[in-house]
CSV table of C-alpha atoms in Angstrom, one decimal:
chain,number,residue,atom,x,y,z
A,20,MET,CA,0.0,0.0,0.1
A,21,THR,CA,2.9,2.5,0.9
A,22,ASP,CA,4.7,1.5,-2.3
A,23,HIS,CA,1.4,2.2,-4.4
A,24,ALA,CA,1.1,5.7,-2.8
A,25,VAL,CA,4.7,6.6,-3.6
A,26,LEU,CA,4.3,5.5,-7.1
A,27,THR,CA,1.1,7.7,-7.7
A,28,ASP,CA,2.5,10.8,-5.7
A,29,THR,CA,5.7,11.1,-7.4
A,30,PRO,CA,4.2,11.9,-10.8
A,31,GLN,CA,1.8,14.3,-9.2
A,32,ARG,CA,4.6,16.3,-7.7
A,33,GLY,CA,6.4,16.2,-10.9
A,34,ALA,CA,3.2,17.7,-12.7
A,35,GLU,CA,2.9,20.5,-10.1
A,36,ASP,CA,6.6,21.2,-10.4
A,37,THR,CA,6.3,21.5,-14.3
A,38,ASP,CA,3.1,23.7,-14.0
A,39,ARG,CA,4.9,25.9,-11.5
A,40,ALA,CA,8.0,26.4,-13.9
A,41,GLU,CA,5.7,26.9,-16.8
A,42,ARG,CA,4.1,29.8,-14.8
A,43,VAL,CA,7.2,31.3,-13.7
A,44,ALA,CA,8.4,31.1,-17.3
A,45,ALA,CA,5.4,32.7,-18.7
A,46,ARG,CA,5.3,35.8,-16.5
A,47,ALA,CA,9.1,36.3,-17.3
A,48,GLU,CA,8.2,36.1,-21.0
A,49,ALA,CA,5.6,38.6,-20.6
A,50,VAL,CA,7.8,41.1,-19.0
A,51,ALA,CA,10.6,40.2,-21.4
A,52,ALA,CA,8.2,41.0,-24.5
A,53,VAL,CA,7.3,44.5,-23.2
A,54,ALA,CA,11.0,45.3,-22.3
A,55,ARG,CA,12.2,44.3,-25.9
A,56,GLU,CA,9.5,46.5,-27.4
A,57,PHE,CA,10.5,49.7,-25.4
A,58,ALA,CA,14.3,49.0,-24.9
A,59,ASP,CA,15.5,51.2,-27.7
A,60,ALA,CA,13.3,54.2,-26.5
A,61,VAL,CA,14.3,53.6,-22.9
A,62,ASP,CA,17.9,53.8,-24.0
A,63,SER,CA,17.7,56.8,-26.5
A,64,GLU,CA,15.6,58.8,-24.1
A,65,SER,CA,17.5,57.9,-21.0
A,66,ARG,CA,14.0,57.3,-19.3
A,67,PHE,CA,12.5,54.8,-16.7
A,68,PRO,CA,11.1,51.8,-18.4
A,69,ARG,CA,7.7,52.4,-17.1
A,70,GLU,CA,5.9,50.0,-19.6
A,71,ALA,CA,8.0,46.9,-18.5
A,72,ILE,CA,7.7,47.6,-14.8
A,73,ASP,CA,4.0,48.1,-15.2
A,74,GLU,CA,3.9,44.8,-16.7
A,75,ALA,CA,6.1,43.3,-14.1
A,76,ARG,CA,3.5,44.6,-11.5
A,77,THR,CA,0.6,43.2,-13.6
A,78,GLN,CA,2.3,39.9,-13.6
A,79,GLY,CA,2.7,40.1,-9.7
A,80,LEU,CA,6.4,40.0,-10.2
A,81,LEU,CA,7.0,42.8,-7.9
A,82,ALA,CA,6.0,40.7,-5.0
A,83,ALA,CA,7.6,37.5,-6.5
A,84,PRO,CA,10.0,36.7,-3.3
A,85,ILE,CA,7.1,37.4,-0.8
A,86,PRO,CA,5.4,34.1,0.6
A,87,GLU,CA,2.1,33.4,-1.0
A,88,ALA,CA,0.6,33.7,2.7
A,89,ASP,CA,1.5,37.5,2.4
A,90,GLY,CA,0.0,37.9,-1.0
A,91,GLY,CA,3.2,37.2,-3.0
A,92,LEU,CA,4.4,34.5,-5.3
A,93,GLY,CA,6.7,32.7,-3.1
A,94,TYR,CA,9.6,32.6,-5.6
A,95,SER,CA,12.8,31.0,-4.6
A,96,ILE,CA,16.2,32.8,-5.2
A,97,THR,CA,16.7,30.6,-8.3
A,98,GLU,CA,13.3,31.4,-9.7
A,99,LEU,CA,14.0,35.1,-9.3
A,100,CYS,CA,17.3,34.8,-10.9
A,101,ARG,CA,16.1,32.8,-13.8
A,102,MET,CA,13.4,35.5,-14.5
A,103,LEU,CA,16.1,38.1,-14.5
A,104,GLU,CA,18.2,36.1,-17.1
A,105,ARG,CA,15.3,36.3,-19.3
A,106,VAL,CA,14.6,39.8,-19.0
A,107,GLY,CA,18.2,40.8,-19.1
A,108,ARG,CA,18.3,39.4,-22.7
A,109,GLU,CA,16.0,42.4,-23.8
A,110,CYS,CA,16.7,45.3,-21.7
A,111,THR,CA,19.5,45.7,-19.2
A,112,SER,CA,17.8,48.8,-17.6
A,113,THR,CA,14.5,46.8,-16.9
A,114,ALA,CA,16.5,43.8,-15.4
A,115,MET,CA,18.7,45.8,-13.3
A,116,ILE,CA,15.7,47.8,-11.6
A,117,LEU,CA,14.1,44.5,-11.1
A,118,ALA,CA,17.2,43.0,-9.5
A,119,MET,CA,17.6,46.2,-7.2
A,120,HIS,CA,13.9,46.1,-6.2
A,121,HIS,CA,14.0,42.5,-5.3
A,122,SER,CA,17.1,42.8,-3.4
A,123,GLN,CA,15.2,45.2,-1.2
A,124,VAL,CA,11.9,43.0,-1.1
A,125,LEU,CA,14.0,40.2,0.1
A,126,CYS,CA,15.3,42.3,3.1
A,127,LEU,CA,11.8,42.8,3.9
A,128,THR,CA,10.7,39.3,3.5
A,129,ARG,CA,13.5,38.0,5.6
A,130,HIS,CA,14.0,40.7,8.2
A,131,ALA,CA,10.7,42.6,8.9
A,132,ASP,CA,10.7,42.5,12.8
A,133,THR,CA,8.1,45.3,13.6
A,134,ASP,CA,4.3,45.5,13.0
A,135,PHE,CA,4.9,48.4,10.5
A,136,LEU,CA,7.6,46.4,8.5
A,137,ARG,CA,5.3,43.2,8.3
A,138,ASP,CA,2.3,45.3,7.3
A,139,TYR,CA,4.4,47.2,4.6
A,140,THR,CA,5.5,43.8,3.3
A,141,ARG,CA,1.9,42.7,2.7
A,142,ARG,CA,1.3,46.3,1.2
A,143,VAL,CA,4.3,45.7,-1.2
A,144,ALA,CA,2.4,42.5,-2.4
A,145,ALA,CA,-1.2,44.1,-2.4
A,146,GLU,CA,-0.3,47.1,-4.3
A,147,GLY,CA,2.8,46.1,-6.4
A,148,LEU,CA,4.9,48.9,-4.8
A,149,LEU,CA,8.4,49.6,-6.4
A,150,LEU,CA,11.3,49.7,-3.7
A,151,ALA,CA,14.7,51.6,-4.3
A,152,SER,CA,17.7,51.7,-2.1
A,153,ALA,CA,20.0,54.4,-0.6
A,154,THR,CA,23.0,52.8,0.8
A,155,THR,CA,25.9,54.8,-0.6
A,156,GLU,CA,26.7,58.3,0.8
A,157,ALA,CA,28.7,61.1,-0.5
A,158,GLN,CA,31.5,61.1,2.1
A,159,ILE,CA,32.1,57.3,1.9
A,160,GLY,CA,31.4,56.5,-1.7
A,161,GLY,CA,30.4,52.9,-2.4
A,162,ASP,CA,31.2,51.7,1.1
A,163,THR,CA,27.8,50.5,2.3
A,164,ARG,CA,29.0,49.3,5.5
A,165,ASN,CA,29.6,52.9,6.9
A,166,SER,CA,27.4,55.9,7.3
A,167,THR,CA,27.9,59.6,8.3
A,168,CYS,CA,24.4,60.4,8.3
A,169,ALA,CA,22.3,59.5,11.4
A,170,VAL,CA,18.8,58.8,12.6
A,171,ARG,CA,17.4,61.4,15.1
A,172,PRO,CA,14.2,61.1,17.1
A,173,ILE,CA,11.4,63.8,16.5
A,174,GLU,CA,7.9,64.3,17.8
A,175,ASP,CA,5.0,61.6,17.6
A,176,GLY,CA,7.1,58.6,17.7
A,177,ARG,CA,8.8,59.5,14.4
A,178,VAL,CA,12.5,59.8,13.2
A,179,ALA,CA,14.4,62.0,10.8
A,180,LEU,CA,17.5,61.9,8.8
A,181,HIS,CA,19.2,63.8,6.2
A,182,LYS,CA,21.5,61.9,3.7
A,183,SER,CA,23.7,63.0,0.7
A,184,CYS,CA,23.2,60.2,-1.9
A,185,PRO,CA,25.7,60.2,-4.9
A,186,VAL,CA,23.2,57.6,-6.4
A,187,ILE,CA,19.7,56.5,-5.8
A,188,SER,CA,18.8,54.3,-9.0
A,189,TYR,CA,15.2,55.3,-10.0
A,190,GLY,CA,14.7,57.0,-6.8
A,191,ALA,CA,12.3,59.5,-8.3
A,192,TYR,CA,10.0,56.5,-9.5
A,193,ALA,CA,10.1,54.6,-6.2
A,194,ASP,CA,7.1,54.0,-3.8
A,195,ALA,CA,9.7,53.8,-1.0
A,196,ILE,CA,13.5,53.8,-0.4
A,197,LEU,CA,15.2,51.7,1.9
A,198,VAL,CA,17.8,53.8,3.6
A,199,THR,CA,21.0,53.1,5.7
A,200,ALA,CA,22.0,55.6,8.5
A,201,ARG,CA,23.9,55.3,11.8
A,202,ARG,CA,21.6,54.2,14.8
A,203,SER,CA,21.8,57.6,16.5
A,204,GLU,CA,24.1,60.6,16.4
A,205,ASP,CA,26.5,59.2,19.0
A,206,ALA,CA,27.1,55.8,17.0
A,207,ALA,CA,30.1,54.7,15.3
A,208,SER,CA,29.9,54.8,11.5
A,209,SER,CA,29.5,51.1,11.4
A,210,ASP,CA,26.5,50.8,13.8
A,211,GLN,CA,24.0,51.1,11.1
A,212,VAL,CA,20.3,50.6,10.8
A,213,LEU,CA,18.0,50.2,7.9
A,214,LEU,CA,14.7,52.1,7.5
A,215,VAL,CA,11.7,52.1,5.1
A,216,VAL,CA,10.8,55.5,3.9
A,217,GLU,CA,7.7,56.0,1.8
A,218,ALA,CA,7.8,58.4,-1.0
A,219,GLU,CA,5.3,60.8,0.7
A,220,ASN,CA,7.7,61.1,3.6
A,221,LEU,CA,10.6,61.9,1.3
A,222,GLN,CA,12.0,65.0,-0.2
A,223,LEU,CA,14.5,64.3,-2.9
A,224,ASP,CA,16.7,67.4,-4.0
A,225,ARG,CA,18.1,66.2,-7.4
A,226,GLN,CA,21.9,67.2,-7.4
A,227,ARG,CA,22.8,65.5,-10.6
A,228,GLY,CA,20.8,64.0,-13.5
A,229,TRP,CA,21.5,60.7,-15.4
A,230,ASP,CA,22.9,60.8,-18.9
A,231,ALA,CA,25.2,57.9,-19.0
A,232,LEU,CA,27.0,55.7,-21.5
A,233,GLY,CA,24.8,52.6,-20.6
A,234,MET,CA,22.2,51.4,-18.5
A,235,ARG,CA,20.4,54.7,-19.2
A,236,GLY,CA,16.9,53.5,-17.9
A,237,THR,CA,18.0,52.9,-14.4
A,238,CYS,CA,17.9,56.9,-13.9
A,239,SER,CA,20.6,56.7,-11.3
A,240,GLU,CA,20.6,60.1,-10.1
A,241,SER,CA,22.2,62.0,-7.4
A,242,PHE,CA,20.1,63.4,-4.5
A,243,GLU,CA,20.0,65.2,-1.3
A,244,LEU,CA,17.4,63.0,0.6
A,245,ASP,CA,15.5,64.4,3.7
A,246,ALA,CA,13.1,62.0,5.3
A,247,THR,CA,10.9,61.4,8.3
A,248,THR,CA,9.2,58.1,9.1
A,249,PRO,CA,7.7,56.3,12.1
A,250,ALA,CA,10.2,54.6,14.3
A,251,ASP,CA,8.9,51.4,13.9
A,252,ALA,CA,9.9,51.6,10.1
A,253,MET,CA,13.4,50.9,11.3
A,254,PHE,CA,14.5,47.4,11.4
A,255,THR,CA,15.4,46.2,14.7
A,256,VAL,CA,18.2,43.8,13.4
A,257,LEU,CA,21.4,45.5,12.7
A,258,PHE,CA,22.1,46.3,9.0
A,259,GLU,CA,25.2,44.4,9.5
A,260,THR,CA,23.4,41.2,9.6
A,261,ILE,CA,20.8,42.1,6.9
A,262,SER,CA,23.8,43.0,4.7
A,263,ALA,CA,25.8,39.9,5.3
A,264,GLN,CA,22.5,37.5,5.1
A,265,THR,CA,20.5,39.1,2.4
A,266,MET,CA,21.3,42.5,0.8
A,267,LEU,CA,24.8,41.8,-0.4
A,268,PRO,CA,24.6,38.3,-1.6
A,269,ALA,CA,21.0,38.8,-3.0
A,270,ALA,CA,22.1,41.9,-4.9
A,271,HIS,CA,25.1,40.0,-6.4
A,272,CYS,CA,23.2,37.0,-7.4
A,273,LEU,CA,20.2,39.0,-9.0
A,274,TRP,CA,22.7,41.2,-10.7
A,275,ALA,CA,25.0,38.6,-12.2
A,276,SER,CA,21.8,36.8,-13.4
A,277,ALA,CA,20.7,40.0,-15.3
A,278,TRP,CA,24.4,40.2,-16.6
A,279,LEU,CA,24.2,36.6,-17.7
A,280,GLY,CA,21.0,37.3,-19.7
A,281,MET,CA,22.9,40.0,-21.6
A,282,ALA,CA,25.8,37.8,-22.4
A,283,THR,CA,23.4,35.0,-23.5
A,284,GLN,CA,21.8,37.5,-26.0
A,285,ALA,CA,25.1,38.4,-27.4
A,286,GLY,CA,25.9,34.9,-27.9
A,287,LEU,CA,22.6,34.1,-29.5
A,288,THR,CA,23.2,37.0,-32.1
A,289,ALA,CA,26.7,35.9,-32.8
A,290,ARG,CA,25.7,32.3,-33.4
A,291,SER,CA,22.7,33.5,-35.6
A,292,VAL,CA,25.0,35.5,-37.8
A,293,VAL,CA,27.7,32.8,-38.0
A,294,GLN,CA,25.1,30.2,-39.0
A,295,LYS,CA,23.9,32.6,-41.8
A,296,ALA,CA,27.3,32.8,-43.2
A,297,ALA,CA,27.6,29.0,-43.1
A,298,ARG,CA,24.4,28.5,-45.1
A,299,LYS,CA,25.9,30.8,-47.9
A,300,THR,CA,28.6,28.3,-48.3
A,301,PRO,CA,27.5,24.9,-47.7
A,302,GLY,CA,30.3,22.5,-46.8
A,303,THR,CA,32.7,25.3,-45.6
A,304,THR,CA,33.0,26.4,-42.2
A,305,PRO,CA,33.2,30.1,-41.9
A,306,PRO,CA,36.4,31.6,-40.0
A,307,SER,CA,34.2,33.1,-37.5
A,308,ALA,CA,32.9,29.7,-36.3
A,309,MET,CA,36.1,29.2,-34.4
A,310,ARG,CA,35.6,32.6,-32.6
A,311,LEU,CA,32.1,31.5,-31.9
A,312,ALA,CA,33.3,28.1,-30.2
A,313,GLU,CA,35.7,30.3,-28.0
A,314,LEU,CA,32.8,32.4,-27.1
A,315,GLU,CA,30.7,29.5,-26.3
A,316,VAL,CA,33.5,28.6,-23.7
A,317,GLN,CA,33.4,31.8,-22.0
A,318,LEU,CA,29.5,31.9,-21.9
A,319,GLN,CA,29.2,28.4,-20.6
A,320,SER,CA,32.0,29.3,-17.9
A,321,MET,CA,29.8,32.4,-16.9
A,322,THR,CA,26.6,30.3,-16.8
A,323,ASP,CA,28.1,27.8,-14.6
A,324,VAL,CA,29.6,30.2,-12.1
A,325,VAL,CA,26.5,32.4,-12.0
A,326,ARG,CA,24.0,29.4,-11.5
A,327,ALA,CA,26.2,27.7,-9.0
A,328,SER,CA,26.4,30.8,-6.9
A,329,VAL,CA,22.8,31.2,-6.8
A,330,ALA,CA,22.4,27.6,-5.8
A,331,ARG,CA,25.0,28.3,-3.0
A,332,TYR,CA,23.0,31.2,-1.8
A,333,GLU,CA,19.7,29.3,-1.8
A,334,ALA,CA,21.4,26.4,0.1
A,335,ALA,CA,22.6,29.0,2.6
A,336,TRP,CA,19.3,30.9,3.0
A,337,ASP,CA,18.3,29.1,6.3
A,338,ASP,CA,21.7,28.8,7.6
A,339,PRO,CA,22.9,32.2,9.1
A,340,ALA,CA,26.2,30.6,10.1
A,341,VAL,CA,27.0,29.9,6.5
A,342,SER,CA,25.6,33.3,5.1
A,343,GLU,CA,27.5,35.3,7.6
A,344,SER,CA,30.8,33.4,7.2
A,345,MET,CA,33.8,35.0,5.7
A,346,GLN,CA,34.1,32.2,2.9
A,347,PHE,CA,30.4,33.1,1.8
A,348,ALA,CA,31.2,36.8,1.7
A,349,ILE,CA,34.2,36.1,-0.5
A,350,ALA,CA,32.2,33.8,-2.8
A,351,MET,CA,29.5,36.4,-3.2
A,352,ASN,CA,32.2,39.3,-3.8
A,353,THR,CA,34.0,37.0,-6.4
A,354,LEU,CA,30.7,36.3,-8.3
A,355,LYS,CA,30.2,40.1,-8.7
A,356,VAL,CA,33.5,40.8,-10.0
A,357,SER,CA,33.7,37.6,-12.3
A,358,GLY,CA,30.2,38.3,-13.7
A,359,ALA,CA,31.0,42.1,-14.4
A,360,GLU,CA,34.2,41.2,-16.2
A,361,ALA,CA,32.7,38.2,-18.0
A,362,VAL,CA,29.8,40.1,-19.5
A,363,ARG,CA,31.9,42.7,-20.7
A,364,ARG,CA,34.4,40.2,-22.5
A,365,ILE,CA,31.5,38.3,-24.0
A,366,VAL,CA,29.5,41.0,-25.4
A,367,GLY,CA,32.8,42.7,-26.9
A,368,ASP,CA,33.9,39.3,-28.5
A,369,ALA,CA,30.5,38.8,-29.8
A,370,MET,CA,30.6,42.3,-31.6
A,371,VAL,CA,34.0,41.3,-33.1
A,372,ILE,CA,32.3,37.9,-34.4
A,373,VAL,CA,29.4,39.8,-35.9
A,374,GLY,CA,31.4,42.7,-37.3
A,375,ILE,CA,30.4,46.2,-38.5
A,376,THR,CA,26.6,45.3,-38.3
A,377,ALA,CA,26.9,44.8,-34.6
A,378,PHE,CA,28.7,48.0,-34.1
A,379,ALA,CA,26.0,50.0,-36.0
A,380,ASN,CA,23.4,51.3,-33.8
A,381,ARG,CA,20.3,50.7,-36.2
A,382,SER,CA,21.3,47.2,-37.6
A,383,PRO,CA,19.0,44.3,-37.0
A,384,VAL,CA,21.9,42.4,-35.2
A,385,SER,CA,23.3,45.6,-33.5
A,386,LEU,CA,25.1,44.8,-30.3
A,387,ALA,CA,25.9,48.7,-29.5
A,388,ARG,CA,23.4,49.3,-26.6
A,389,LEU,CA,24.2,45.9,-25.0
A,390,TYR,CA,27.9,46.7,-25.4
A,391,ARG,CA,27.5,50.1,-23.7
A,392,ASP,CA,25.3,48.4,-21.0
A,393,SER,CA,28.0,45.7,-20.4
A,394,ILE,CA,30.6,48.3,-19.2
A,395,GLY,CA,28.3,49.3,-16.4
A,396,PRO,CA,28.7,46.2,-14.2
A,397,SER,CA,32.5,46.8,-13.6
A,398,VAL,CA,32.0,50.5,-12.5
A,399,MET,CA,28.8,50.1,-10.4
A,400,VAL,CA,30.2,49.4,-7.0
A,401,ASN,CA,33.7,49.6,-8.6
A,402,ASN,CA,35.3,46.0,-8.9
A,403,ASP,CA,38.5,47.3,-7.4
A,404,ARG,CA,36.7,48.3,-4.1
A,405,ILE,CA,35.2,44.8,-4.0
A,406,LEU,CA,38.6,43.1,-4.8
A,407,LEU,CA,40.1,45.3,-1.9
A,408,HIS,CA,37.5,44.0,0.5
A,409,THR,CA,38.0,40.5,-0.5
A,410,ALA,CA,42.0,40.7,-0.2
A,411,THR,CA,41.2,41.9,3.2
A,412,LEU,CA,39.1,39.1,4.2
A,413,GLN,CA,41.5,36.7,2.6
A,414,LEU,CA,44.3,38.0,5.0
A,415,VAL,CA,42.5,36.6,7.9
A,416,SER,CA,40.5,33.7,6.4
A,417,ARG,CA,41.3,30.1,7.1
A,418,GLY,CA,40.4,29.1,3.7
A,419,GLN,CA,37.5,26.7,4.5
A,420,ARG,CA,34.9,26.3,1.8
């Protein structure tokens, strides 16, 4: 009787898994289609990709990591990253906005520890709210683990802060921004907290606009930020813990998945061009085929590194001892650096394989926008800063993996 139950139950679970995978893929495809339609306009006008983000909201994807019990889709890290791979093939800006948004949603999902934060998590799901992040500061650059600004209490159980932000991606379009600051005016720079500040409680004074080489739709402008928010909109858990367990590894996995999508698209474009050349001369292998084979080596290597790192993070999700370990931090830092370097090489090499038609902006096989976008990953949170941090960790690491 037991054996019979096992035999009939296993196919049912398999069918459920297949059905879920198809739903996940269908939602990603719907957003990718809209992103593809408007990608050139987003790039040429350097504007927020509102159409694709609206489609993500319609598909419920802005609440993708939130548990179903709280109104979300309950996506795993792997499902989130595969969705970003697909969207990243069509519009880098859309994929990066979704990646940054989901890194913040994951912080709420995992660390919300006040009634306000738990209620707000459910609001994100119910209303399809878009979250941005303000972790960098003018005086400290990209060092997210230090702050000069501080939270100060004001009347009616609220707190206030002022922060000079060299960049808040899509900050002017977000429904709320998760902001880091010192716990108090007497706290050390590394004694940080994370707060949710809703748009109606924010004043953003734009200091610099966004007319960049690539990733033009991220609208990563500079602001002076003034905010007030309820005191219980502040996470009780230290930002040090949130960063180690969630924000940093999630961001690196999500970013790298979007970059893998970019690299995949470049590889597909190069392959289509080489195949077309081969059809013109049956029986003769085009010289570019060798370069295509070399490109496949790079692309396979990047795919393996990114997906293995995502699996590593998912395995560590319920094990704080692992996710807060030095070796895990090194692994996630390495992912960011290797992914950023790989996408730039792969897209550049694909452009050489395709030739002058890839270099042209209006060609059907243009890789110009993708190439400009591929430079961004190495300079957003500069690789040198991350390598220096990794080197510091390695000096005291015992090397366990």
